CSV table of C-alpha atoms and ligand atoms in Angstrom, one decimal:
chain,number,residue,atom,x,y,z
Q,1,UNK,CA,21.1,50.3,47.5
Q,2,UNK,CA,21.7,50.4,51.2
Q,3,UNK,CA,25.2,49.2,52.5
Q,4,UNK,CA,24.4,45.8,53.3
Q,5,UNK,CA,23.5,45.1,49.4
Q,6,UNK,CA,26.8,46.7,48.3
Q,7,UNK,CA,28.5,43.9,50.9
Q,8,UNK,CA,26.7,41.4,49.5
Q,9,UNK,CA,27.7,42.5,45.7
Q,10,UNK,CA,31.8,43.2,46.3
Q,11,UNK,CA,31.4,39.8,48.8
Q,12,UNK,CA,30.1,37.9,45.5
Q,13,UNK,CA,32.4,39.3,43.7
Q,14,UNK,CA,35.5,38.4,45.8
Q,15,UNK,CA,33.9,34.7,45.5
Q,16,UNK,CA,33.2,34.7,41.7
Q,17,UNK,CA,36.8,35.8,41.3
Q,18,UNK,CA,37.9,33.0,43.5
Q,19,UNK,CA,36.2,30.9,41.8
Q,20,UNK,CA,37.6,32.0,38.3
Q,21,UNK,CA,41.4,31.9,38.7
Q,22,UNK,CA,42.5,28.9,40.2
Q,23,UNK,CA,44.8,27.5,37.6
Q,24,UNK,CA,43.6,26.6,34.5
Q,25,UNK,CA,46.3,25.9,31.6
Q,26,UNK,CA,45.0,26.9,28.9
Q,27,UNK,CA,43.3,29.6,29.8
Q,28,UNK,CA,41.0,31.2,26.9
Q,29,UNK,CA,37.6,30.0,27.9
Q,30,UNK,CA,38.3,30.6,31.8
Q,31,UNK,CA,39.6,34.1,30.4
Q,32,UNK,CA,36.3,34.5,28.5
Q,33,UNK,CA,34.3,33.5,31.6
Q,34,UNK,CA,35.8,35.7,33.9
Q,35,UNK,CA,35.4,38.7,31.4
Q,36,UNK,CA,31.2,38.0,31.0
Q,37,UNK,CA,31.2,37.3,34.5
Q,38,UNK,CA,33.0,40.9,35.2
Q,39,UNK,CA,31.0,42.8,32.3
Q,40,UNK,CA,28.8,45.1,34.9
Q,41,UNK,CA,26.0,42.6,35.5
Q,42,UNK,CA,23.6,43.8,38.6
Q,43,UNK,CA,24.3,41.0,40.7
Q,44,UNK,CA,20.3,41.2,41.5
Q,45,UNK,CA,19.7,36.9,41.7
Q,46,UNK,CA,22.4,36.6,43.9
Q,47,UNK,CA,21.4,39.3,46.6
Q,48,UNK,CA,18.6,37.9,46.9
Q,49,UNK,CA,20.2,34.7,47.5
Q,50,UNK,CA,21.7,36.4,50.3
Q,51,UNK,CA,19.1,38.5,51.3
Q,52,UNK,CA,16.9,35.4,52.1
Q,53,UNK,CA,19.3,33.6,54.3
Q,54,UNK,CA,19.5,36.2,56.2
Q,55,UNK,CA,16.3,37.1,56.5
Q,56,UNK,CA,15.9,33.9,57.5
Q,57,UNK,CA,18.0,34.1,60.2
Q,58,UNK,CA,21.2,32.5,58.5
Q,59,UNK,CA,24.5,33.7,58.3
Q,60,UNK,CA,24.6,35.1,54.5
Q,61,UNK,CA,28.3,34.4,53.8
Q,62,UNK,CA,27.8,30.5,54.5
Q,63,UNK,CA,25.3,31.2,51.4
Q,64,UNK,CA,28.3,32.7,49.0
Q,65,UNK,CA,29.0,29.9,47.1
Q,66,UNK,CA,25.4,29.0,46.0
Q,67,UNK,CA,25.3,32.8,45.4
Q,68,UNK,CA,28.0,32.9,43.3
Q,69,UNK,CA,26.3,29.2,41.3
Q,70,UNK,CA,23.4,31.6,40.4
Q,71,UNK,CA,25.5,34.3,39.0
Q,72,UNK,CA,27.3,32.2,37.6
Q,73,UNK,CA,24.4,30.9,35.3
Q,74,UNK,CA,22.7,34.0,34.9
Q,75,UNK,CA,25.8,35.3,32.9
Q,76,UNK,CA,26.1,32.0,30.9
Q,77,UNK,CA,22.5,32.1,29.9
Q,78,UNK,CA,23.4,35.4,28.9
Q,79,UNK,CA,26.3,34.4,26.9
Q,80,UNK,CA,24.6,31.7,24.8
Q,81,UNK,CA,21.6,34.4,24.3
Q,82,UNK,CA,23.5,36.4,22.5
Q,83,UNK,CA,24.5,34.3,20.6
Q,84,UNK,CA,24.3,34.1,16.4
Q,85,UNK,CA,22.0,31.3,16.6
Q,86,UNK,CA,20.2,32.6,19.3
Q,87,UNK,CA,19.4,36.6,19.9
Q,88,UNK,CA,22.8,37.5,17.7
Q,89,UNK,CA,23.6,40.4,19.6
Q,90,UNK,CA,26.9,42.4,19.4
Q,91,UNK,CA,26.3,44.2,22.4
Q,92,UNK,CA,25.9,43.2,26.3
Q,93,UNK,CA,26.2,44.7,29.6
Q,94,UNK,CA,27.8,47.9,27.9
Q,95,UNK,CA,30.5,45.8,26.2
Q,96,UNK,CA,31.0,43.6,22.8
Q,97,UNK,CA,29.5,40.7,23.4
Q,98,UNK,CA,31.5,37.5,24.6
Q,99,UNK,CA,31.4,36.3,21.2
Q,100,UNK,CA,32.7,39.2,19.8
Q,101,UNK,CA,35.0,39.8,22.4
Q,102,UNK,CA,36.6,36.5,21.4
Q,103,UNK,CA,35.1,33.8,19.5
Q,104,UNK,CA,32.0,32.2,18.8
Q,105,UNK,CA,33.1,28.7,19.8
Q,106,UNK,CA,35.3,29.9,23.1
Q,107,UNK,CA,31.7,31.5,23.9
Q,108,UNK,CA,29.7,28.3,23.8
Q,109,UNK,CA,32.3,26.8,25.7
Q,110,UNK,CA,32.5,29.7,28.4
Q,111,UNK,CA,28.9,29.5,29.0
Q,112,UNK,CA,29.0,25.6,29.2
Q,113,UNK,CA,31.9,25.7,31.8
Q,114,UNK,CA,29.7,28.6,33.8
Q,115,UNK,CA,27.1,26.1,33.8
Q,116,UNK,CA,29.2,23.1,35.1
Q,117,UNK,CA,31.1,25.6,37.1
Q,118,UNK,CA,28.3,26.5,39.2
Q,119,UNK,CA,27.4,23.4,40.6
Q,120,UNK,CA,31.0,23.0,41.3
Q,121,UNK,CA,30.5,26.2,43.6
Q,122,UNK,CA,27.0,25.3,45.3
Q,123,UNK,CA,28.7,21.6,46.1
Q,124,UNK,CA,31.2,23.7,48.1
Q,125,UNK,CA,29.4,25.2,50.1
Q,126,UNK,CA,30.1,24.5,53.8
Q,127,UNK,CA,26.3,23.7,54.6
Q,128,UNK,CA,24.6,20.7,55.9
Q,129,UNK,CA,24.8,18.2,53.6
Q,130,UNK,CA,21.0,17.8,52.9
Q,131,UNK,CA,20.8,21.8,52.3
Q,132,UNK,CA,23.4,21.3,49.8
Q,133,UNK,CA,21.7,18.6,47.9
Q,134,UNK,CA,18.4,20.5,48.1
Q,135,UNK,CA,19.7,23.6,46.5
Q,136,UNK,CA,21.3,21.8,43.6
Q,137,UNK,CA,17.5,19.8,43.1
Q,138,UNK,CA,15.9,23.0,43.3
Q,139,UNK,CA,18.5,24.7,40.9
Q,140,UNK,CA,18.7,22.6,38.3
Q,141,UNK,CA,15.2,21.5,38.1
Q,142,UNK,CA,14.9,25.9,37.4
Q,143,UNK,CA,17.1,26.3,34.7
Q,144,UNK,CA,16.7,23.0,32.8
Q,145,UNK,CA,14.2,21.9,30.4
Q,146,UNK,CA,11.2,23.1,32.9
Q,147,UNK,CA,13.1,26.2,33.5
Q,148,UNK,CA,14.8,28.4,32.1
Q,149,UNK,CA,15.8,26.5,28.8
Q,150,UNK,CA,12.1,25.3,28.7
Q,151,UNK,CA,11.3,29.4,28.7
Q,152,UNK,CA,13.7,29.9,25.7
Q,153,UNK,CA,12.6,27.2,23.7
Q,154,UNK,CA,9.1,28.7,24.3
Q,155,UNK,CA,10.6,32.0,23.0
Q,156,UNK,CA,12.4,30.6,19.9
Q,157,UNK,CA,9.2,29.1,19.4
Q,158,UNK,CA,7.4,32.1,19.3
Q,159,UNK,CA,9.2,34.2,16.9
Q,160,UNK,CA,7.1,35.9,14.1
Q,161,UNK,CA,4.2,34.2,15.7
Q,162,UNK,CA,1.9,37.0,15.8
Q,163,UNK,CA,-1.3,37.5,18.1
Q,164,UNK,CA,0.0,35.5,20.9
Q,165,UNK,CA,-2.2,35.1,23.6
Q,166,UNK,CA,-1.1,36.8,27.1
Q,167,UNK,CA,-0.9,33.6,28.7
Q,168,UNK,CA,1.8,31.9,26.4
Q,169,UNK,CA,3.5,34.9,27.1
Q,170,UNK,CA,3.1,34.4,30.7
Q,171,UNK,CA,3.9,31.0,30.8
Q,172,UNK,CA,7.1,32.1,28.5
Q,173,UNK,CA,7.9,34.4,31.1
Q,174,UNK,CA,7.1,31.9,34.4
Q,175,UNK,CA,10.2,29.7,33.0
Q,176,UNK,CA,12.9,31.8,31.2
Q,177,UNK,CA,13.1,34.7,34.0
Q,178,UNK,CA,10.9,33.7,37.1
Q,179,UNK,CA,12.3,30.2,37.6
Q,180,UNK,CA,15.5,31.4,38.0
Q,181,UNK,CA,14.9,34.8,40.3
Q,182,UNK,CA,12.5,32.2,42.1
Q,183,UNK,CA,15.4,29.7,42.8
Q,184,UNK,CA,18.1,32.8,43.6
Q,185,UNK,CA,15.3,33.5,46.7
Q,186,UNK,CA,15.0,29.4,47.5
Q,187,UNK,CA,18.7,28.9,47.5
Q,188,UNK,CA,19.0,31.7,50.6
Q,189,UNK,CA,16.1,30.6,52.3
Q,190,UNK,CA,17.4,26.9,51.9
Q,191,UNK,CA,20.9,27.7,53.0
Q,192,UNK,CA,19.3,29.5,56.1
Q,193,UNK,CA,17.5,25.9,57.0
Q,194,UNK,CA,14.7,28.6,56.5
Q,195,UNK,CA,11.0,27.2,57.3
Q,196,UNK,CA,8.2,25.8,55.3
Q,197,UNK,CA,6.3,28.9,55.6
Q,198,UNK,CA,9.3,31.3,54.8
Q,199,UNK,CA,10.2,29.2,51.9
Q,200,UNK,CA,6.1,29.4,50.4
Q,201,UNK,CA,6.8,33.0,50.3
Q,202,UNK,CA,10.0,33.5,49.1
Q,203,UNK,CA,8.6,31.0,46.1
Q,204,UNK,CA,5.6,34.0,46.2
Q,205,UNK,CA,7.9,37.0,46.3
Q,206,UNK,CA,10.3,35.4,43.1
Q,207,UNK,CA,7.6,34.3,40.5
Q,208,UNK,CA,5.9,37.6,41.4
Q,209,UNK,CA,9.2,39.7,40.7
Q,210,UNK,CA,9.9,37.4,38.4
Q,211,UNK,CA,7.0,38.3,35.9
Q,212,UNK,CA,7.9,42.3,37.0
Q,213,UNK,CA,11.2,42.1,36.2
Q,214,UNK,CA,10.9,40.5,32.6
Q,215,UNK,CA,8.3,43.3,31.8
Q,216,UNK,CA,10.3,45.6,32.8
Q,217,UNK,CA,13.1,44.1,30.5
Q,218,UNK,CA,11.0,44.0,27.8
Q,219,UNK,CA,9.6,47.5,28.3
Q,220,UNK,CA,13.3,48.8,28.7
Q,221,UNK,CA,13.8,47.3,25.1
Q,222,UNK,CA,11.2,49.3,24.0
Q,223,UNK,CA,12.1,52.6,25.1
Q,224,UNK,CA,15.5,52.9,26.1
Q,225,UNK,CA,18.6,54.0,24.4
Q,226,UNK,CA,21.0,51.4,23.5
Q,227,UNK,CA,23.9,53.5,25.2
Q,228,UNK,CA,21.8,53.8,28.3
Q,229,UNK,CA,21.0,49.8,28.6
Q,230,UNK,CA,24.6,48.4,27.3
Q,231,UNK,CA,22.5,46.1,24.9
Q,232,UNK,CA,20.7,46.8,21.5
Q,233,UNK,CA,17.3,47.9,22.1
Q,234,UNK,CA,14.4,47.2,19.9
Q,235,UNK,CA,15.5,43.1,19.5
Q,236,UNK,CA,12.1,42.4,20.2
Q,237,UNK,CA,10.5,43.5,17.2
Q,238,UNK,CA,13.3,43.0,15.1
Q,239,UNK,CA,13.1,39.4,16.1
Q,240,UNK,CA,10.0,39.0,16.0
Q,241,UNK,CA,9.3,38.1,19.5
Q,242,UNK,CA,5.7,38.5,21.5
Q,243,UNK,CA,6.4,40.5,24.5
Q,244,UNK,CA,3.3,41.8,26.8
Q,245,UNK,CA,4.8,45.3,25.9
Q,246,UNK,CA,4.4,44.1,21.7
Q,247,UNK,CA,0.9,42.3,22.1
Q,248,UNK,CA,-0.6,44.9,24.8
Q,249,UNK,CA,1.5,48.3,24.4
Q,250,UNK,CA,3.7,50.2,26.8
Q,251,UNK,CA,1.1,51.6,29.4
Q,252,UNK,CA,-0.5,48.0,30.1
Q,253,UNK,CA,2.8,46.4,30.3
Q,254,UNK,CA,4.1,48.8,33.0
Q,255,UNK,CA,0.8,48.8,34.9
Q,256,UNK,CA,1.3,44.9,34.4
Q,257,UNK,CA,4.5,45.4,36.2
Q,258,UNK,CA,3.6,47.8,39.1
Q,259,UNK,CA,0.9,45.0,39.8
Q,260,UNK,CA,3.2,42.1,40.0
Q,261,UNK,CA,5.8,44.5,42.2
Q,262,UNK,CA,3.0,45.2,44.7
Q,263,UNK,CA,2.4,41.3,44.4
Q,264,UNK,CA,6.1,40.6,45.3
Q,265,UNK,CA,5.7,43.1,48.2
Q,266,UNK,CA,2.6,41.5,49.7
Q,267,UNK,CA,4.9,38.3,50.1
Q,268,UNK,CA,7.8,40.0,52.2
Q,269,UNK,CA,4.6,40.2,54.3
Q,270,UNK,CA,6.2,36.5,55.8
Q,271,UNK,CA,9.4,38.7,56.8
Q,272,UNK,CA,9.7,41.2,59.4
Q,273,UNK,CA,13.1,42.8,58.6
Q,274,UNK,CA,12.1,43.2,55.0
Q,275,UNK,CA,12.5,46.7,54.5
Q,276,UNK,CA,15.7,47.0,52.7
Q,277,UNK,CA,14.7,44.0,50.4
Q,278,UNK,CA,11.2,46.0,49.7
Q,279,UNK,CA,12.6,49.4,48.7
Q,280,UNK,CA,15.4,47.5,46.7
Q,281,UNK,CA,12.1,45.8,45.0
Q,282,UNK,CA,10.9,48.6,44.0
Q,283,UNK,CA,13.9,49.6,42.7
Q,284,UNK,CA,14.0,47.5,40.0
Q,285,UNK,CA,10.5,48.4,38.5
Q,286,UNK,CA,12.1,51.8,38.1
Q,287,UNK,CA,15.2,50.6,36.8
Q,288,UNK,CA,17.0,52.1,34.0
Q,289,UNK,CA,19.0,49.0,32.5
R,301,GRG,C1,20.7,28.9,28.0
R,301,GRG,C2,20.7,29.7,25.5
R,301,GRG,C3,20.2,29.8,26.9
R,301,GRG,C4,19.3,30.7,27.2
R,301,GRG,C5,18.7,30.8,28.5
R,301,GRG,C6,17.0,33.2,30.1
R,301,GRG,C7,17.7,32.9,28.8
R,301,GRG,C8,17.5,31.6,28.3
R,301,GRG,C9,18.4,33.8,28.2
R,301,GRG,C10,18.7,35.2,28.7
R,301,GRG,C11,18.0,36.3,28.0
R,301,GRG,C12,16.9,36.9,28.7
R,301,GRG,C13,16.4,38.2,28.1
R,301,GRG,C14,16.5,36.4,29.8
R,301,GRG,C15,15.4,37.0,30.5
R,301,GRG,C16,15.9,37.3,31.9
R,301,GRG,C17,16.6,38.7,31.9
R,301,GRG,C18,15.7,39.8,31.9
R,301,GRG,C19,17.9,38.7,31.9
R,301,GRG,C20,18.6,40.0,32.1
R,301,GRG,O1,18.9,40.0,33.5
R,301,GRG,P1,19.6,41.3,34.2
R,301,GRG,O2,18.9,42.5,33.8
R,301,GRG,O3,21.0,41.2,33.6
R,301,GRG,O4,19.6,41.0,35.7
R,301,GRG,P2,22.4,41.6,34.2
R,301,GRG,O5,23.3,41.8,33.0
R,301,GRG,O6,22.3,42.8,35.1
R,301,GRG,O7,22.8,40.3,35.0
């Protein structure tokens, strides 16, 4: 990562942790928030948030707060995922999992307040106020029925369905991971006051890395070592879930994913300084958690 991206992670940081001590009497669920929040997620949804305002041309720390909103809901999706009716998973980000680290119901509760917290943040921001009210259209329209949730429903859905055709799990994947990668890029380039055309491809450049990144996720849970990815590994076929890398194998889910990287790639085309956000593109398809 070059310096600029390790600004942009301790400078999200320094405003999730604002955001998760002012006072709050009691205190277990803001407690159990801060502690998912600080479990050793890659803060990769909201560098690109910042990574698009300033690519187009805006001053990236006027884009904190709705960087910090995405986070935010990133790490409650992930709290309610693992949960028991959900994935049941002990193990996240390295750590027990926020339900194990307290309790089932202070869980559902953190990841509730995360969710209500982040609009909070993105209503903050000190934007014009029609940028304001254009990220939190485009943000919740992401991760709502349409979105995100729409994308997990899909995937409960799916379970022990076998024989799944490719595009279910495509469409699966379009709304529980792209949507919300997507909007992390549209909430910098809409901070930024960013054009029609930069905002086109920074809609490309998401969906496309989007799709990448869940295969690589799900290609990570086939082959990595749960001590190496902080999470159990092999949930997938446990569960019973239709993954590219379970319907079409290992080596045409990773050249799946080098395709859909070199797709993301083509749409920084739109941005001349896009070097560092290219190489840290690739980055991720080589991930290791
Ligand atoms: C709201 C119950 C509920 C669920 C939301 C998206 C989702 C549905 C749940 C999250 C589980 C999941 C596997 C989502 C796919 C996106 C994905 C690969 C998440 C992991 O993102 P990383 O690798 O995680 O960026 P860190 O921990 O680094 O933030």
């Amino acid at each position: 990562m070059t310096n600029q991206f390790d600004e942009y992670v301790a400078a999200v940081d320094r405003t999730l942790r604002d955001f998760l001590s002012r006072p709050c009497d009691p205190d277990r669920v803001q407690r159990a928030m801060r502690y998912a929040a600080f479990a050793g997620g890659k803060r990769v949804r909201p560098v690109l948030t910042l990574e698009f305002s300033r690519l187009c041309g805006g001053d990236w720390r006027l884009a904190l707060p709705f960087a910090a909103g995405i986070e935010m809901v990133q790490t409650y999706s992930l709290i309610h995922d693992d949960l028991p009716c959900m994935d049941d998973a002990d193990l996240r980000r390295g750590k027990p999992a926020c339900h194990k680290a307290f309790d089932e119901a202070t869980a559902l509760l953190a990841g509730d307040a995360l969710l209500t917290m982040a609009f909070e943040a993105v209503a903050e921001a000190k934007l014009l106020p029609e940028r304001t009210v254009k990220a939190v259209s485009v943000f919740a329209r992401a991760i709502g029925v349409q979105g995100m949730i729409g994308g997990q429903e899909l995937d409960l859905a799916h379970e022990g369905v076998s024989g799944l055709p490719p595009e279910e799990i495509r469409k699966t994947n379009e709304k529980k991971t792209a949507a919300l990668l997507t909007a992390s890029c549209l909430l910098g380039v809409i901070a930024a006051g960013g054009s029609d055309a930069q905002y086109n491809a920074a809609r490309s450049y998401g969906y496309s890395l989007g799709l990448a990144f869940q295969l690589v996720d799900d290609i990570l849970d086939a082959t990595a070592t749960a001590e190496a990815l902080g999470k159990p590994v092999g949930s997938d076929r446990e569960n019973g879930k239709s993954t590219y890398v379970t319907a079409l194998g290992i080596e045409k889910a990773r050249e799946m994913a080098a395709h859909y990287t070199e797709q993301a790639l083509e749409a920084l085309s739109a941005f001349p300084d896009s070097g560092a956000l290219s190489a840290y593109t690739r980055s991720l398809l080589s991930r290791n958690k």
